Amino acid sequence: MGEFKVHRVRFFDYMPSGIRALAFNGDTERMAVARMDGSVEIFHCSDRFFQEKIIPGREQCGIEGLSWVGERLFSAGLNGGITEYDLTNQKVKYTIDAYKIPWYTFLVGCEDGTVKLFEVNEDKIQFERNLDRQKSRIVSLSWHTSGSKIAAGMMDMIQIFNVETGHSIHRMLADRGVGTSRSKECVVWSVVYLSDGTIVSGDSVGMVKLWDDQTGTLIKSHNVTKCDVLALSVSQNEDSLVAGTSEGTVVQFQFVSMVLGKDDKEWVRTRTFKNHTHDIRAVAEITTAVVSGGMDAQLVVKPLLDKIEVRSAASALRKIHFPHRRLVFCARNSGLMLFQYPGHLELWRLGESEGKGSSLFVKRNPEKLLHLKVKGEDHIRCSAVSPCGEWIVYSTASSLRLYRLHYQRFLFLFFQISKLPKVLSSANQLCFSSDSSHLFSASTQSSVHIVSLSQSGCKFVGTLKPKSGSHQAIHLLAASEDGEWLASANSDHEVHIYNLQTRKAHCTVPVYSSAVTAMGIHPTTNCLFMMYADQQMCEYSIEQKQYTDWSRTVQRKGLHRLWMERDTPCLNVMFNPQNPSHVILHDTYMLCIIDQSLPLPDDKTQFYNQLTLKSLTEDQRKSHSHAFKVCKTFKDILCVELISDQSLVVVERPLEDVATQLPAPIKQKKFAT
Amino acid sequence: MAALYEGYTLCGVGTVQNSSNIGILGVEQGRDIDHVLVTDSSRFITVYKVSDQRPTGSWSVKRGQMISCPAVFNTQSQEYVVVTDDKVVRVWNKDDVNLEKAFKATVSADVLRVLSATDSEPVVLFCCGAVRFLDLLLASPQQPIEHVLAEDEIIRWSTIVKAEHQLVILFSTEQRGEHCLYIQRFDPNTLVKHRFETEPGLSAPISFSATCRGSNIHLLYLYLNGSVYESVLPLRRSSTGAEGVLALSRSLCLSLPLGEEKLMSGAVVVLDEAHVAVVGFPHPSAGPCKDYICIWNTHFQTLQACKEMAGRIYSQLWCYSGKMYIPHGKMLSVIPFECQKSSLAAALGKQKQTSQSAESKSCSFVSSWTAQTYSDVTQTAEIKSRMSTKNNSDVKSALTVDQLIEHIKTSAVEDVQAEVGEFIRWTPQADLQLAVGRLALELVSRSQTDANFYPQCVFLRLLETRYLCYSVCPELLSLAMVKKDFHLCQIAFQIFSDIPEAVTCSYLKTILSTSDSEMETVNLDTDSVMFMKELTRAQSRSDEEGGQLNGFCSPALESDVSDTPSNKLQRDPLALDMSCPVGLHKGALLNEVLQTAYSDRPLLPHLKDFTVPQVIVFLQYLRFLYFKYCHDAHKQIRALRTPSISQIIDWVCLLLDAHFTVLAVAPEAKRLVSDLHKFVRSQVKLYTELGKIEGSLQVLKNSKRSEDFGMYAIQVIELF
């Protein structure tokens, strides 16, 4: 089929940030994840854990807790603020100061020993009152379902408050560890108040303890680890409890009857999972799985197999390492790469090679042209580089900046465009037209602003608005090669297509149940190729406003089982200009070229057949080859891009490299070490 | 086929003053085949009666005199002739006691040797190359002797050959590194000179042996590098012979293996047209020791027999009338030998084709030469003791081969059986090897003429010795087939490795045309029948299991036998017909045929002679085996000899090739062929899938060591 020259890039030092808190919303099946850098991500649990929304963090913004109230998401941070998020526009809605808050929303335990009660109003939260002030810090809090009692984890003890009176009902002392750790305080890292009056606590001694709130006595104690139990979470029907430890293990307890058929149930330690290398800072039990996250920055979804009936993609262990957004952008025509870090951008020029063979001699090494720090405290939300390589744009939650680069032989000029149209104050997604003459900026209400770029500066041209539908933020933009069409995809799975000549909405692709993870417009046929989070693919003819025949064939015949079972979404769609039937896709683990002229594989054919084809002769290959040509040479791919000289840029971020940059995990004694 | 028998000592060899390789001066034929004339290197001439190992006469020269050539016996005058001190020719007869008192004559030139052939006048060869008949020389001893050779030309070796009343003297000379061969003929006297071809690094021949066959003299000569060359010289000189020195045409007939040690000497002697005896060269598998006498077959370049000689070997070897005379250590040994007409199978040894199971390997008799020598060593004592008792009356109880053959011609079956059994028990292995073939031939010829004479047990007994092969006694198998003795045939097919394809095919036809009922009465090798039983039992068992699994084993169905096949068909139309198409015994015999060695090209024309029913039955059976093997490959049926899957497939291919048109046309073959095709297709599919896996695994293996390229690399990937 063909050879590709591949630039394998591993110098993008992207470091995912550690996970600090998890909050699961059972009604919307959304999981909110707060990271150490202050960013909050929303994952859609029933859509293969696709990362729907990303709210970038800020400098010095540590989040300590996350909580859903209905469909509203609140967080509390170490800087003493309670934050509500605007999930539609993917930004912070407001922050109010609650004075040194370490934990919890609308019910806030403070470092100074107070528990503050807030009322959640329609658009604001309002401070209500303080409970009795305690001497020590409040580390953890939990409501009873009745709303009348609160359990608070503190230093060396747990207190139960009556919310009505604000007085403490019981004080339960947590034992300190034995031996040398006896002198250290026992921190109750986590408490859970169950509806039957049982209070579960996890502490720094490594115990999970069960208390009775009526008598204030210890019912049962489980020694889970020698280190800390950092996180606890109970399932919605309160029959299962998971505890995360600083060793990286998740321990499950289940409320089961000890004698079959009898009703007297007990909490029994049942399962232990070890999928993390570092501290687990947050656990959550969702309908069918245990989700955990911690310092090693990966979100692990461990399905509970007793709750799954059919084996499917949902029954496999899922580890999410990288964001489901692009962080690398290539200037196709000039061989430049833009790396998006949270606080800065880097621009690199690719190297050059000579010679022949499977591994080429690098004649010129890649060089870093630019290191651009973000102005202000906000982290970068999105960025882009124009295909010609002359324009760079990025946006934070509060500002958007456009830069122009000018290369001469040895001179490299770089300046910021100062007078930007007012509409370009902030963007959810940015995209340049293929001739680099226009910038498209996704704005609020699912609208897209068009700005024309020229030597002198930039000029606002117009705004594209969808005819109807939701106002969710746009997370993907795709412009056609001929400059006629622009497609936008938002978090409500809507894909709108605009005619750039008339600046009117052209049509809307039928809404599919799964989110669009990547899309691209074919340069010759002007068909929109879309990849969905559930691994389906569609090709939609813009001109005919309908799915293409090939797309219908794919839907009718179904995709191969192995294709459907992949657990990372496709993040880019490219087209091979030399062969219009080739569509290039990639996910974290593979690069795939779909040859639309070849037959589709059915479930009986060997799907990953590259090795087989390699061992066959030219004639035999014809009978064995199918449309999906999967290359598994690369691992941990962040980005694949086809640049204009027909070579591919593959940006890898090996997980081993990430692991080496993480802080050292808790030292564990291993046998014979 | 050749064998060396246990030798015995004829006499001691005197201590040698000079350090040359000469232990004794010579051994010459005496008055008859049982007498030899030994001239030792000092002063003694002794006549031995070989069979008695005792001297019958001995003479010595006076101290100070020296015997300068081996004594010879003049068969015409019944006198002994020797030359002392180079010039004195002495003639005496056996009654003379003192050599000093015998006739002597001094000749005018140095005599090299006196050469004598039976029934002809001895010839005196002078050092200068001239020859004279002894009687003519003695008539005028002082007659002048002409110089034939150049002054510094020395005769290294000489011999006399007599055939068709024609005497030829051969002698080789050396002159300044150049080696020549002279051929002296008489009536008319002619002398022809040939030059030995010389090669760099190859010095002179170290040993010669000349024999006369037909009208040619065959001269064999040995070089130090182990090459034995043969030159053929005409007995009578062609009339158009060119004058001058002729190059000696030669052909390499044997390359002896050389050990690591450098050889200094060696000797070769021709035993018959295909065998030579060699001393002084290392045994190919016994290490560097040179003290072996070996008989080599020059046609097939194989080592036929060997014997280790105690003590130093002097590179001297004589051969008279079936006995070799070899001085070694301090003795002169006589080693009787026998060479038989060689067949390829016999020359190559008796190794059967290797079969799969290790057990069968261990039980089959593999004739290894190291083992042979080992047994020789161990048997020495035993045989010696028997040798010593041979003189006693015991020897009469065991018959010789010739006696036994005489008996076979006349005796009743039971007597023959007993006698042959006795013979096999008492004859040493080496003798047996030669005798068995003769016995078998005789027995077969008797059986062919005498319809009532068929000693099956004797044949089996002979086969069991494993010295028999097809080419030794080709009639045996055809006889057995005529007699429908399938047991004998089976054993023969197991043991013989050289059965011609035509015979294999006719045997196959015999088996296929014999009815199963007749076959079941035959007594066969139990192991093979057991194998067939296992094979068919496995089938019925799996049938039962299948029935139980599918829940079809209702009693009603079982009782209704006639209904069962159709039900089976309904149950699983894809199920393969796994019933054995032939009886157990027939199958066992066919298995034996499948395991015999063959070449497909000669086999094909004979296979074409099969009738259509024969072809179909055979193909059905092969299909049955093939299915069985594919299904029960994991099942290890313990049997010594089983046909391998590749043998089965080869036979299927052969059969299909030979009867392609027949199978295409015959209606009864249609189902069979389509079944086979279906199955083969599925197998081919399976193997192509396996082939795919193989490729993937290969790449996986290679990709294990993926290189670490650092932070940046430009690579080329290829997608297919």
Short mmCIF file of C-alpha atoms in Angstrom, two decimals, chain B residues 175-532:
data_model
loop_
_atom_site.label_atom_id
_atom_site.label_comp_id
_atom_site.label_asym_id
_atom_site.label_seq_id
_atom_site.Cartn_x
_atom_site.Cartn_y
_atom_site.Cartn_z
CA GLN B 175 65.45 -43.56 -10.74
CA ARG B 176 66.11 -40.12 -9.30
CA GLY B 177 62.60 -39.82 -8.01
CA GLU B 178 61.05 -41.06 -11.18
CA HIS B 179 59.04 -44.23 -10.93
CA CYS B 180 58.52 -46.58 -13.78
CA LEU B 181 56.81 -49.87 -14.35
CA TYR B 182 58.34 -52.48 -16.62
CA ILE B 183 56.38 -55.27 -18.15
CA GLN B 184 58.42 -58.21 -19.31
CA ARG B 185 56.63 -60.64 -21.56
CA PHE B 186 57.95 -63.82 -23.02
CA ASP B 187 57.47 -65.47 -26.37
CA PRO B 188 58.44 -63.08 -27.82
CA ASN B 189 60.57 -61.38 -25.29
CA THR B 190 59.41 -57.83 -24.99
CA LEU B 191 59.93 -55.24 -22.35
CA VAL B 192 57.59 -52.29 -22.09
CA LYS B 193 58.29 -49.35 -19.87
CA HIS B 194 55.54 -47.26 -18.32
CA ARG B 195 55.90 -44.17 -16.27
CA PHE B 196 53.76 -43.65 -13.20
CA GLU B 197 51.85 -40.44 -13.20
CA THR B 198 53.26 -38.23 -10.56
CA GLU B 199 51.41 -35.60 -8.68
CA PRO B 200 52.94 -32.97 -6.48
CA GLY B 201 52.99 -34.14 -2.91
CA LEU B 202 52.45 -37.70 -3.93
CA SER B 203 55.54 -39.84 -3.81
CA ALA B 204 55.92 -43.31 -5.14
CA PRO B 205 53.38 -46.07 -4.74
CA ILE B 206 54.16 -47.92 -1.54
CA SER B 207 52.52 -51.18 -2.31
CA PHE B 208 51.50 -53.13 -5.41
CA SER B 209 49.28 -56.04 -6.11
CA ALA B 210 48.72 -57.58 -9.51
CA THR B 211 46.10 -60.07 -10.57
CA CYS B 212 45.08 -61.45 -13.86
CA ARG B 213 41.50 -61.32 -14.94
CA GLY B 214 40.49 -62.30 -18.41
CA SER B 215 43.12 -61.11 -20.81
CA ASN B 216 44.18 -58.23 -18.69
CA ILE B 217 46.46 -57.71 -15.78
CA HIS B 218 44.94 -55.57 -13.08
CA LEU B 219 47.57 -53.77 -11.13
CA LEU B 220 46.55 -52.08 -7.92
CA TYR B 221 48.89 -49.77 -6.17
CA LEU B 222 48.61 -47.79 -3.02
CA TYR B 223 49.88 -44.35 -2.23
CA LEU B 224 50.62 -42.93 1.17
CA ASN B 225 47.67 -40.55 0.88
CA GLY B 226 45.32 -43.50 0.92
CA SER B 227 44.52 -43.56 -2.77
CA VAL B 228 44.41 -46.95 -4.37
CA TYR B 229 44.76 -46.79 -8.13
CA GLU B 230 44.15 -49.46 -10.63
CA SER B 231 45.85 -49.79 -13.96
CA VAL B 232 44.74 -52.33 -16.50
CA LEU B 233 47.46 -53.79 -18.66
CA PRO B 234 46.95 -56.18 -21.55
CA LEU B 235 48.26 -59.66 -20.98
CA ARG B 236 49.50 -59.91 -24.52
CA ARG B 237 51.18 -57.04 -26.03
CA SER B 238 49.23 -55.37 -28.75
CA SER B 239 51.00 -55.59 -32.07
CA THR B 240 50.83 -51.90 -32.63
CA GLY B 241 52.49 -51.08 -29.37
CA ALA B 242 54.39 -47.90 -29.47
CA GLU B 243 58.00 -47.92 -28.49
CA GLY B 244 59.45 -45.82 -25.75
CA VAL B 245 58.15 -44.88 -22.38
CA LEU B 246 54.38 -44.96 -22.05
CA ALA B 247 52.37 -43.17 -19.43
CA LEU B 248 50.48 -45.57 -17.26
CA SER B 249 46.76 -44.93 -17.40
CA ARG B 250 45.15 -45.39 -14.08
CA SER B 251 41.86 -45.02 -12.31
CA LEU B 252 41.18 -44.33 -8.69
CA CYS B 253 39.33 -47.24 -7.20
CA LEU B 254 39.48 -46.54 -3.49
CA SER B 255 40.25 -43.67 -1.17
CA LEU B 256 41.17 -44.90 2.24
CA PRO B 257 40.35 -42.70 5.16
CA LEU B 258 43.41 -41.30 6.83
CA GLY B 259 43.84 -40.74 10.48
CA GLU B 260 45.58 -37.79 11.99
CA GLU B 261 48.88 -39.59 12.24
CA LYS B 262 51.27 -39.46 9.38
CA LEU B 263 51.60 -42.78 7.69
CA MET B 264 54.87 -44.25 6.72
CA SER B 265 53.96 -47.48 5.11
CA GLY B 266 51.14 -49.77 4.22
CA ALA B 267 50.31 -52.66 2.02
CA VAL B 268 47.48 -53.64 -0.22
CA VAL B 269 46.60 -56.95 -1.72
CA VAL B 270 43.86 -57.81 -4.14
CA LEU B 271 41.51 -60.47 -2.87
CA ASP B 272 39.07 -60.63 -5.76
CA GLU B 273 37.73 -58.26 -8.33
CA ALA B 274 35.81 -56.24 -5.76
CA HIS B 275 37.79 -56.61 -2.58
CA VAL B 276 41.17 -55.55 -1.41
CA ALA B 277 42.86 -56.08 1.90
CA VAL B 278 44.78 -53.20 3.36
CA VAL B 279 47.14 -53.06 6.30
CA GLY B 280 48.84 -50.10 7.85
CA PHE B 281 45.92 -47.74 7.42
CA PRO B 282 43.72 -46.64 10.28
CA HIS B 283 40.28 -48.04 10.77
CA PRO B 284 37.79 -45.32 9.88
CA SER B 285 35.95 -45.50 13.16
CA ALA B 286 38.44 -46.98 15.55
CA GLY B 287 40.66 -44.00 16.03
CA PRO B 288 44.20 -43.46 14.98
CA CYS B 289 45.42 -46.99 15.56
CA LYS B 290 46.90 -48.39 12.38
CA ASP B 291 47.15 -52.00 13.41
CA TYR B 292 44.15 -53.19 11.49
CA ILE B 293 43.69 -55.40 8.56
CA CYS B 294 40.70 -54.25 6.64
CA ILE B 295 38.85 -55.61 3.68
CA TRP B 296 37.41 -52.92 1.49
CA ASN B 297 34.93 -53.23 -1.26
CA THR B 298 36.30 -51.22 -4.16
CA HIS B 299 32.99 -51.13 -6.01
CA PHE B 300 31.09 -49.43 -3.22
CA GLN B 301 34.05 -48.10 -1.27
CA THR B 302 32.76 -49.72 1.86
CA LEU B 303 34.63 -51.38 4.66
CA GLN B 304 33.58 -54.98 4.69
CA ALA B 305 35.56 -56.56 7.45
CA CYS B 306 38.36 -55.68 9.71
CA LYS B 307 40.49 -57.14 12.39
CA GLU B 308 42.86 -55.62 14.82
CA MET B 309 46.30 -57.17 14.82
CA ALA B 310 48.30 -57.35 17.99
CA GLY B 311 51.73 -55.80 17.78
CA ARG B 312 53.44 -53.86 15.07
CA ILE B 313 52.42 -54.42 11.53
CA TYR B 314 55.23 -54.63 9.03
CA SER B 315 53.36 -53.45 5.97
CA GLN B 316 53.71 -56.84 4.47
CA LEU B 317 50.84 -58.88 3.33
CA TRP B 318 50.58 -61.99 1.23
CA CYS B 319 47.57 -63.80 0.05
CA TYR B 320 47.45 -67.36 -1.15
CA SER B 321 44.37 -69.45 -1.73
CA GLY B 322 41.90 -67.86 0.66
CA LYS B 323 44.34 -67.05 3.40
CA MET B 324 46.22 -63.95 4.21
CA TYR B 325 49.68 -64.05 5.69
CA ILE B 326 50.56 -61.10 7.78
CA PRO B 327 53.61 -60.63 9.94
CA HIS B 328 52.85 -58.59 13.01
CA GLY B 329 54.55 -58.22 16.29
CA LYS B 330 56.70 -61.29 16.68
CA MET B 331 54.57 -63.65 14.74
CA LEU B 332 53.30 -64.44 11.30
CA SER B 333 49.56 -64.88 11.37
CA VAL B 334 47.36 -66.65 8.91
CA ILE B 335 43.95 -65.14 8.51
CA PRO B 336 41.43 -66.99 6.42
CA PHE B 337 38.95 -64.83 4.65
CA GLU B 338 36.05 -65.12 2.37
CA CYS B 339 34.74 -62.76 -0.23
CA GLN B 340 31.38 -63.23 -1.81
CA LYS B 341 29.89 -61.65 -4.79
CA SER B 342 28.74 -58.32 -3.56
CA SER B 343 25.27 -56.91 -3.74
CA LEU B 344 24.65 -53.33 -2.92
CA ALA B 345 22.50 -54.11 0.07
CA ALA B 346 25.11 -56.45 1.46
CA ALA B 347 27.86 -53.97 0.83
CA LEU B 348 25.96 -51.21 2.56
CA GLY B 349 25.28 -53.34 5.55
CA LYS B 350 21.97 -54.45 6.85
CA GLN B 351 20.60 -51.22 8.21
CA LYS B 352 16.86 -50.94 7.89
CA GLN B 353 15.23 -47.62 7.34
CA THR B 354 14.87 -45.83 10.59
CA SER B 355 11.38 -46.01 11.90
CA GLN B 356 9.79 -43.48 14.20
CA SER B 357 9.63 -45.19 17.52
CA ALA B 358 12.71 -45.41 19.60
CA GLU B 359 11.84 -48.87 20.75
CA SER B 360 11.95 -50.29 17.29
CA LYS B 361 15.30 -48.68 16.79
CA SER B 362 16.75 -50.32 19.79
CA CYS B 363 15.45 -53.71 18.83
CA SER B 364 16.54 -53.61 15.21
CA PHE B 365 19.97 -54.94 14.63
CA VAL B 366 22.20 -52.16 13.54
CA SER B 367 25.48 -53.44 12.32
CA SER B 368 27.97 -50.98 13.49
CA TRP B 369 31.59 -51.51 12.92
CA THR B 370 32.61 -50.48 16.35
CA ALA B 371 30.20 -52.98 17.71
CA GLN B 372 31.63 -55.53 15.39
CA THR B 373 35.13 -55.02 16.64
CA TYR B 374 33.91 -55.06 20.14
CA SER B 375 32.23 -58.36 19.63
CA ASP B 376 35.32 -59.61 17.92
CA VAL B 377 37.37 -58.72 20.90
CA THR B 378 35.01 -60.33 23.29
CA GLN B 379 34.55 -63.35 21.18
CA THR B 380 38.21 -63.93 20.72
CA ALA B 381 38.60 -65.96 23.84
CA GLU B 382 35.48 -67.92 23.19
CA ILE B 383 36.36 -68.66 19.63
CA LYS B 384 39.88 -69.56 20.52
CA SER B 385 38.60 -72.11 22.93
CA ARG B 386 36.36 -73.44 20.23
CA MET B 387 39.26 -73.48 17.84
CA SER B 388 41.18 -75.57 20.24
CA THR B 389 38.33 -78.00 20.61
CA LYS B 390 37.71 -78.08 16.92
CA ASN B 391 40.27 -80.78 16.62
CA ASN B 392 38.23 -82.91 18.98
CA SER B 393 35.13 -84.83 18.07
CA ASP B 394 32.75 -81.94 18.90
CA VAL B 395 33.19 -80.45 15.52
CA LYS B 396 31.24 -83.26 13.93
CA SER B 397 28.01 -82.34 15.71
CA ALA B 398 27.76 -78.98 13.96
CA LEU B 399 27.53 -79.27 10.24
CA THR B 400 29.43 -77.10 7.86
CA VAL B 401 27.52 -74.98 5.37
CA ASP B 402 28.27 -77.31 2.52
CA GLN B 403 27.11 -80.33 4.46
CA LEU B 404 23.97 -78.51 5.49
CA ILE B 405 23.23 -77.56 1.92
CA GLU B 406 23.55 -81.17 0.91
CA HIS B 407 21.14 -82.10 3.64
CA ILE B 408 18.68 -79.47 2.54
CA LYS B 409 18.55 -80.98 -0.88
CA THR B 410 17.22 -84.23 0.43
CA SER B 411 16.03 -84.13 4.03
CA ALA B 412 12.49 -83.75 5.28
CA VAL B 413 11.18 -80.42 6.47
CA GLU B 414 11.49 -81.28 10.17
CA ASP B 415 15.10 -82.40 9.84
CA VAL B 416 16.04 -79.34 7.88
CA GLN B 417 14.38 -77.19 10.48
CA ALA B 418 16.32 -78.81 13.29
CA GLU B 419 19.61 -78.74 11.47
CA VAL B 420 19.31 -75.13 10.42
CA GLY B 421 18.35 -74.16 13.94
CA GLU B 422 21.39 -75.94 15.25
CA PHE B 423 23.57 -74.36 12.62
CA ILE B 424 22.36 -70.86 13.40
CA ARG B 425 22.85 -71.41 17.08
CA TRP B 426 26.41 -72.62 16.78
CA THR B 427 27.84 -70.61 13.93
CA PRO B 428 29.59 -67.40 14.81
CA GLN B 429 28.00 -64.25 13.48
CA ALA B 430 30.61 -63.54 10.87
CA ASP B 431 30.26 -67.00 9.34
CA LEU B 432 26.52 -66.86 9.59
CA GLN B 433 26.41 -63.71 7.58
CA LEU B 434 27.77 -65.59 4.61
CA ALA B 435 26.05 -68.86 5.18
CA VAL B 436 22.52 -67.56 5.60
CA GLY B 437 22.26 -66.39 2.02
CA ARG B 438 23.37 -69.71 0.63
CA LEU B 439 21.02 -71.60 2.89
CA ALA B 440 18.11 -69.45 1.88
CA LEU B 441 18.87 -69.86 -1.79
CA GLU B 442 19.05 -73.59 -1.43
CA LEU B 443 15.88 -73.80 0.61
CA VAL B 444 13.98 -71.68 -1.87
CA SER B 445 15.13 -73.67 -4.86
CA ARG B 446 14.11 -76.90 -3.13
CA SER B 447 10.73 -75.41 -2.25
CA GLN B 448 10.19 -74.28 -5.81
CA THR B 449 10.82 -77.72 -7.21
CA ASP B 450 9.26 -79.72 -4.41
CA ALA B 451 5.68 -78.64 -3.83
CA ASN B 452 5.47 -80.38 -0.47
CA PHE B 453 8.57 -78.80 0.85
CA TYR B 454 7.94 -75.40 2.45
CA PRO B 455 9.83 -74.86 5.70
CA GLN B 456 8.20 -71.61 6.87
CA CYS B 457 9.80 -71.81 10.31
CA VAL B 458 13.23 -72.12 8.76
CA PHE B 459 12.68 -69.07 6.62
CA LEU B 460 11.48 -67.14 9.63
CA ARG B 461 14.50 -68.28 11.55
CA LEU B 462 16.79 -67.14 8.76
CA LEU B 463 15.01 -63.81 8.57
CA GLU B 464 15.42 -63.36 12.27
CA THR B 465 19.18 -63.48 11.91
CA ARG B 466 18.72 -60.26 9.92
CA TYR B 467 21.57 -61.26 7.64
CA LEU B 468 19.20 -61.84 4.81
CA CYS B 469 18.21 -59.20 2.37
CA TYR B 470 16.11 -59.21 -0.74
CA SER B 471 18.98 -59.21 -3.20
CA VAL B 472 20.64 -62.17 -1.55
CA CYS B 473 17.63 -64.30 -2.16
CA PRO B 474 15.09 -62.62 -4.45
CA GLU B 475 13.06 -65.77 -4.93
CA LEU B 476 12.09 -65.97 -1.28
CA LEU B 477 9.46 -63.25 -1.41
CA SER B 478 7.89 -64.45 -4.63
CA LEU B 479 7.76 -67.94 -3.19
CA ALA B 480 6.05 -66.66 -0.06
CA MET B 481 3.56 -64.74 -2.18
CA VAL B 482 2.78 -67.82 -4.24
CA LYS B 483 2.28 -69.78 -1.03
CA LYS B 484 0.23 -66.86 0.40
CA ASP B 485 2.45 -66.91 3.42
CA PHE B 486 1.55 -63.44 4.62
CA HIS B 487 3.34 -63.81 7.90
CA LEU B 488 6.64 -64.46 6.20
CA CYS B 489 5.98 -61.60 3.80
CA GLN B 490 5.23 -59.27 6.66
CA ILE B 491 8.43 -60.14 8.46
CA ALA B 492 10.38 -59.88 5.24
CA PHE B 493 8.91 -56.45 4.53
CA GLN B 494 9.90 -55.40 8.01
CA ILE B 495 13.46 -56.61 7.61
CA PHE B 496 14.35 -56.17 3.95
CA SER B 497 15.33 -52.72 2.91
CA ASP B 498 15.95 -53.45 -0.76
CA ILE B 499 12.68 -54.74 -2.07
CA PRO B 500 12.15 -53.65 -5.67
CA GLU B 501 9.09 -51.56 -6.38
CA ALA B 502 7.67 -54.20 -8.70
CA VAL B 503 7.68 -56.75 -5.92
CA THR B 504 6.13 -54.27 -3.50
CA CYS B 505 3.33 -53.67 -5.97
CA SER B 506 2.69 -57.31 -6.68
CA TYR B 507 2.58 -57.94 -2.93
CA LEU B 508 0.11 -55.09 -2.56
CA LYS B 509 -2.03 -56.60 -5.26
CA THR B 510 -1.92 -59.95 -3.54
CA ILE B 511 -3.03 -58.41 -0.27
CA LEU B 512 -5.79 -56.38 -1.84
CA SER B 513 -7.14 -59.28 -3.85
CA THR B 514 -7.21 -61.65 -0.89
CA SER B 515 -10.49 -61.63 0.95
CA ASP B 516 -10.66 -60.41 4.51
CA SER B 517 -12.03 -63.68 5.81
CA GLU B 518 -9.11 -65.57 4.41
CA MET B 519 -6.78 -62.98 5.85
CA GLU B 520 -8.14 -63.17 9.39
CA THR B 521 -6.95 -66.75 9.75
CA VAL B 522 -3.37 -65.77 9.07
CA ASN B 523 -1.09 -65.52 12.02
CA LEU B 524 0.56 -62.10 11.94
CA ASP B 525 2.99 -60.04 13.90
CA THR B 526 1.01 -59.25 17.05
CA ASP B 527 2.30 -55.74 17.41
CA SER B 528 0.95 -54.67 14.04
CA VAL B 529 -2.42 -56.29 14.71
CA MET B 530 -2.59 -54.59 18.09
CA PHE B 531 -2.01 -51.27 16.38
CA MET B 532 -4.87 -51.89 14.00
#
